[in-house]
CSV table of C-alpha atoms in Angstrom, one decimal:
chain,number,residue,atom,x,y,z
K,1,ALA,CA,0.0,0.0,-0.2
K,2,GLN,CA,1.3,3.5,-0.7
K,3,ARG,CA,0.5,5.7,2.3
K,4,VAL,CA,1.6,8.9,3.8
K,5,THR,CA,1.1,9.4,7.6
K,6,GLN,CA,1.6,12.7,9.5
K,7,PRO,CA,0.7,12.0,13.0
K,8,GLU,CA,0.1,15.6,14.3
K,9,LYS,CA,-2.8,17.5,13.2
K,10,LEU,CA,-1.5,20.7,14.9
K,11,LEU,CA,1.9,21.7,15.9
K,12,SER,CA,2.0,24.8,18.1
K,13,VAL,CA,5.7,26.5,18.8
K,14,PHE,CA,7.0,29.7,20.1
K,15,LYS,CA,9.1,31.5,17.7
K,16,GLY,CA,12.7,30.8,17.8
K,17,ALA,CA,12.0,27.2,18.6
K,18,PRO,CA,12.8,24.5,16.6
K,19,VAL,CA,10.3,22.5,14.6
K,20,GLU,CA,9.7,19.1,13.5
K,21,LEU,CA,7.0,17.9,11.5
K,22,LYS,CA,7.0,14.5,11.2
K,23,CYS,CA,6.1,12.3,8.1
K,24,ASN,CA,5.8,8.6,7.6
K,25,TYR,CA,5.2,6.8,4.2
K,26,SER,CA,4.9,3.1,3.3
K,27,TYR,CA,5.9,2.4,-0.4
K,28,SER,CA,7.7,-0.2,-2.0
K,29,GLY,CA,10.7,0.8,-4.4
K,30,SER,CA,12.4,4.2,-4.2
K,31,PRO,CA,10.1,6.8,-2.9
K,32,GLU,CA,10.0,10.4,-4.4
K,33,LEU,CA,9.0,12.4,-1.3
K,34,PHE,CA,7.7,16.3,-0.9
K,35,TRP,CA,6.5,18.7,1.5
K,36,TYR,CA,3.9,21.4,0.2
K,37,VAL,CA,2.9,24.4,2.0
K,38,GLN,CA,-0.3,26.1,2.3
K,39,TYR,CA,-0.3,29.7,3.9
K,40,SER,CA,-3.6,31.0,4.6
K,41,ARG,CA,-5.7,31.9,1.4
K,42,GLN,CA,-2.5,31.1,-0.8
K,43,ARG,CA,-2.1,28.3,-3.4
K,44,LEU,CA,-0.5,25.2,-2.1
K,45,GLN,CA,3.3,25.3,-3.3
K,46,LEU,CA,6.1,22.9,-3.4
K,47,LEU,CA,8.3,23.5,-0.4
K,48,LEU,CA,11.3,20.9,-0.9
K,49,ARG,CA,11.7,17.6,-2.3
K,50,HIS,CA,14.2,15.3,-1.0
K,51,ILE,CA,15.7,14.7,-4.4
K,52,SER,CA,17.3,18.3,-4.5
K,53,ARG,CA,18.2,18.3,-0.8
K,54,GLU,CA,17.8,22.3,-1.0
K,55,SER,CA,17.1,24.1,2.1
K,56,ILE,CA,14.2,26.5,1.4
K,57,LYS,CA,13.0,29.0,3.8
K,58,GLY,CA,15.4,27.5,6.8
K,59,PHE,CA,13.5,24.1,6.5
K,60,THR,CA,15.3,20.9,5.5
K,61,ALA,CA,13.8,17.1,5.2
K,62,ASP,CA,16.0,13.9,5.2
K,63,LEU,CA,14.6,10.9,3.6
K,64,ASN,CA,15.3,7.9,6.1
K,65,LYS,CA,14.8,4.9,4.4
K,66,GLY,CA,15.4,2.8,7.5
K,67,GLU,CA,12.6,4.5,9.4
K,68,THR,CA,10.6,5.2,6.4
K,69,SER,CA,10.2,8.6,7.4
K,70,PHE,CA,11.1,12.3,5.9
K,71,HIS,CA,10.4,14.7,8.7
K,72,LEU,CA,10.6,18.4,7.9
K,73,LYS,CA,12.8,20.7,10.2
K,74,LYS,CA,13.7,24.0,10.8
K,75,PRO,CA,16.1,25.1,13.7
K,76,PHE,CA,14.3,28.5,14.4
K,77,ALA,CA,10.5,28.7,13.7
K,78,GLN,CA,9.3,32.3,12.7
K,79,GLU,CA,5.7,33.5,12.9
K,80,GLU,CA,5.4,33.6,8.9
K,81,ASP,CA,5.9,30.0,9.1
K,82,SER,CA,2.6,29.3,10.3
K,83,ALA,CA,0.5,27.3,8.0
K,84,MET,CA,-0.5,23.9,6.6
K,85,TYR,CA,2.1,21.4,5.8
K,86,TYR,CA,1.6,18.4,3.6
K,87,CYS,CA,3.9,15.6,3.1
K,88,ALA,CA,3.3,14.1,-0.5
K,89,LEU,CA,4.7,10.7,-1.9
K,90,GLU,CA,4.8,10.2,-5.5
K,91,GLY,CA,2.7,7.2,-6.3
K,92,SER,CA,3.4,4.4,-8.8
K,93,GLN,CA,0.9,6.1,-11.4
K,94,GLY,CA,3.1,9.6,-11.1
K,95,ASN,CA,0.5,11.3,-8.9
K,96,LEU,CA,0.8,12.6,-5.6
K,97,ILE,CA,-0.6,10.9,-2.4
K,98,PHE,CA,-0.7,13.6,0.2
K,99,GLY,CA,-0.5,12.9,4.1
K,100,LYS,CA,-3.5,14.8,6.0
K,101,GLY,CA,-1.4,17.5,6.8
K,102,THR,CA,-0.2,19.6,9.9
K,103,LYS,CA,-1.2,22.7,10.9
K,104,LEU,CA,1.7,24.8,12.5
K,105,SER,CA,1.1,27.5,14.6
K,106,VAL,CA,4.4,29.9,15.4
K,107,LYS,CA,3.4,32.2,18.6
K,108,PRO,CA,5.1,35.3,19.2
J,1,ASP,CA,5.5,32.2,-16.7
J,2,THR,CA,5.5,29.7,-14.1
J,3,GLU,CA,2.1,29.9,-13.1
J,4,VAL,CA,-1.2,27.8,-13.4
J,5,THR,CA,-4.0,29.7,-13.6
J,6,GLN,CA,-7.7,29.2,-12.9
J,7,THR,CA,-10.7,30.8,-13.2
J,8,PRO,CA,-13.0,31.6,-12.0
J,9,LYS,CA,-11.9,32.3,-8.4
J,10,HIS,CA,-15.0,32.0,-7.2
J,11,LEU,CA,-18.4,30.2,-8.5
J,12,VAL,CA,-21.8,29.7,-6.8
J,13,MET,CA,-24.1,27.3,-8.8
J,14,GLY,CA,-27.4,25.9,-8.1
J,15,MET,CA,-28.0,22.0,-8.1
J,16,THR,CA,-29.7,22.3,-11.8
J,17,ASN,CA,-26.9,24.3,-13.4
J,18,LYS,CA,-24.2,23.4,-15.8
J,19,LYS,CA,-20.8,25.3,-15.3
J,20,SER,CA,-17.1,25.0,-16.3
J,21,LEU,CA,-14.1,25.6,-14.4
J,22,LYS,CA,-10.9,26.5,-16.2
J,23,CYS,CA,-7.1,26.2,-16.0
J,24,GLU,CA,-4.5,27.0,-18.1
J,25,GLN,CA,-0.3,26.7,-17.8
J,26,HIS,CA,1.9,27.9,-20.6
J,27,MET,CA,5.2,25.9,-18.9
J,28,GLY,CA,5.1,23.3,-21.8
J,29,HIS,CA,3.8,20.7,-19.0
J,30,ARG,CA,2.2,17.8,-20.5
J,31,ALA,CA,0.3,16.4,-17.5
J,32,MET,CA,-2.3,18.4,-15.8
J,33,TYR,CA,-4.6,17.4,-12.8
J,34,TRP,CA,-7.6,18.0,-10.9
J,35,TYR,CA,-7.8,18.0,-7.2
J,36,LYS,CA,-10.8,18.7,-4.7
J,37,GLN,CA,-10.1,19.8,-1.5
J,38,LYS,CA,-12.3,20.4,1.5
J,39,ALA,CA,-11.8,22.7,4.1
J,40,LYS,CA,-8.7,21.6,6.2
J,41,LYS,CA,-8.4,18.4,4.5
J,42,PRO,CA,-5.5,17.5,2.0
J,43,PRO,CA,-6.2,17.7,-1.8
J,44,GLU,CA,-7.9,14.4,-3.3
J,45,LEU,CA,-6.9,13.7,-6.9
J,46,MET,CA,-9.8,13.5,-9.1
J,47,PHE,CA,-8.5,13.3,-12.8
J,48,VAL,CA,-5.1,12.8,-14.5
J,49,TYR,CA,-4.4,14.0,-18.2
J,50,SER,CA,-1.2,13.0,-19.8
J,51,TYR,CA,-0.5,14.3,-23.2
J,52,GLU,CA,-4.0,15.5,-23.4
J,53,LYS,CA,-5.4,11.9,-22.9
J,54,LEU,CA,-7.4,11.0,-19.4
J,55,SER,CA,-5.1,8.6,-17.7
J,56,ILE,CA,-6.4,8.6,-14.2
J,57,ASN,CA,-10.0,8.8,-13.0
J,58,GLU,CA,-10.1,8.2,-9.5
J,59,SER,CA,-13.9,6.9,-9.5
J,60,VAL,CA,-15.3,10.5,-9.8
J,61,PRO,CA,-19.2,10.8,-10.3
J,62,SER,CA,-20.0,11.4,-13.9
J,63,ARG,CA,-21.6,14.8,-12.9
J,64,PHE,CA,-17.8,16.1,-13.1
J,65,SER,CA,-16.6,15.6,-16.6
J,66,PRO,CA,-12.8,16.9,-17.4
J,67,GLU,CA,-11.8,17.9,-21.1
J,68,CYS,CA,-8.3,18.8,-22.2
J,69,PRO,CA,-8.6,20.8,-25.4
J,70,ASN,CA,-5.1,21.3,-25.9
J,71,SER,CA,-1.9,21.0,-23.9
J,72,SER,CA,-2.3,24.3,-22.2
J,73,LEU,CA,-5.8,23.8,-21.1
J,74,LEU,CA,-7.7,22.0,-18.7
J,75,ASN,CA,-11.6,22.1,-18.0
J,76,LEU,CA,-14.0,20.7,-15.6
J,77,HIS,CA,-17.4,20.6,-16.6
J,78,LEU,CA,-20.2,20.6,-13.8
J,79,HIS,CA,-23.6,19.5,-14.1
J,80,ALA,CA,-26.3,18.4,-11.3
J,81,LEU,CA,-23.8,19.0,-8.4
J,82,GLN,CA,-24.9,18.4,-5.1
J,83,PRO,CA,-24.1,20.5,-2.1
J,84,GLU,CA,-21.4,18.2,-0.7
J,85,ASP,CA,-19.4,19.0,-3.7
J,86,SER,CA,-18.7,22.3,-2.5
J,87,ALA,CA,-15.0,22.7,-2.3
J,88,LEU,CA,-11.9,24.2,-3.5
J,89,TYR,CA,-10.8,22.6,-6.9
J,90,LEU,CA,-7.1,22.7,-7.5
J,91,CYS,CA,-5.9,22.3,-11.0
J,92,ALA,CA,-2.1,21.5,-10.9
J,93,SER,CA,0.6,20.7,-13.7
J,94,SER,CA,3.9,19.1,-14.1
J,95,GLN,CA,6.5,17.9,-16.5
J,96,ASP,CA,5.4,14.6,-17.7
J,97,GLY,CA,8.8,13.0,-17.8
J,98,ASP,CA,9.6,14.0,-14.1
J,99,ARG,CA,6.2,13.3,-12.8
J,100,GLU,CA,6.3,15.6,-10.0
J,101,VAL,CA,3.2,17.9,-9.0
J,102,ALA,CA,5.2,21.2,-8.8
J,103,PHE,CA,3.0,24.0,-9.8
J,104,PHE,CA,-0.8,24.4,-8.3
J,105,GLY,CA,-3.4,27.1,-9.5
J,106,GLN,CA,-4.7,29.1,-6.7
J,107,GLY,CA,-8.1,26.9,-6.9
J,108,THR,CA,-11.9,27.6,-7.8
J,109,ARG,CA,-13.9,27.9,-4.5
J,110,LEU,CA,-17.2,26.5,-5.7
J,111,THR,CA,-20.5,26.7,-3.7
J,112,VAL,CA,-23.5,24.4,-4.5
J,113,VAL,CA,-26.6,26.0,-3.3
């Protein structure tokens, strides 16, 4: 089965605190994983993909095949990071399989 | 141009109406997608077009009818919808060879009354 699990519906942190948004996946083969972000009233947009190994807006995510995880991390959260974050897996048909999302709330 | 443009932004329609949602991209992407997103939920895939041919239909009711007139355009024709079909409808596109869905439109907020 191809599945993405984001165990936290809501994550609330204070500004400047570290953030880790959890994502676990189920996929046979080599997965392609992504993080998407949806700010309030804005379009869903790609934040990063594991292949590029980039750091976008201070966020990084490392693919851990042993733990089947792709957690999103940022060392110091900012208020403007408040948004919905979706982990996604590219399915065998080339479509995206989304997790249920985690709402990140960064408090001042 | 790295945008996926959707029109209209908002649509209110009655259950007996016929309307269409439009999506346009000029990035040369050959795969285009329709997603449905209910409030506070992840997007759910509805249809995938690859090289202007329907390649995936996720068991969507026939009151939703997609159309891909050319490689830049994707339509979603709506007829006899139900109130529970009210949602945000997102269009997306990708390079078919790369197969990642990197670009989403802002969506059409549909309300069925």
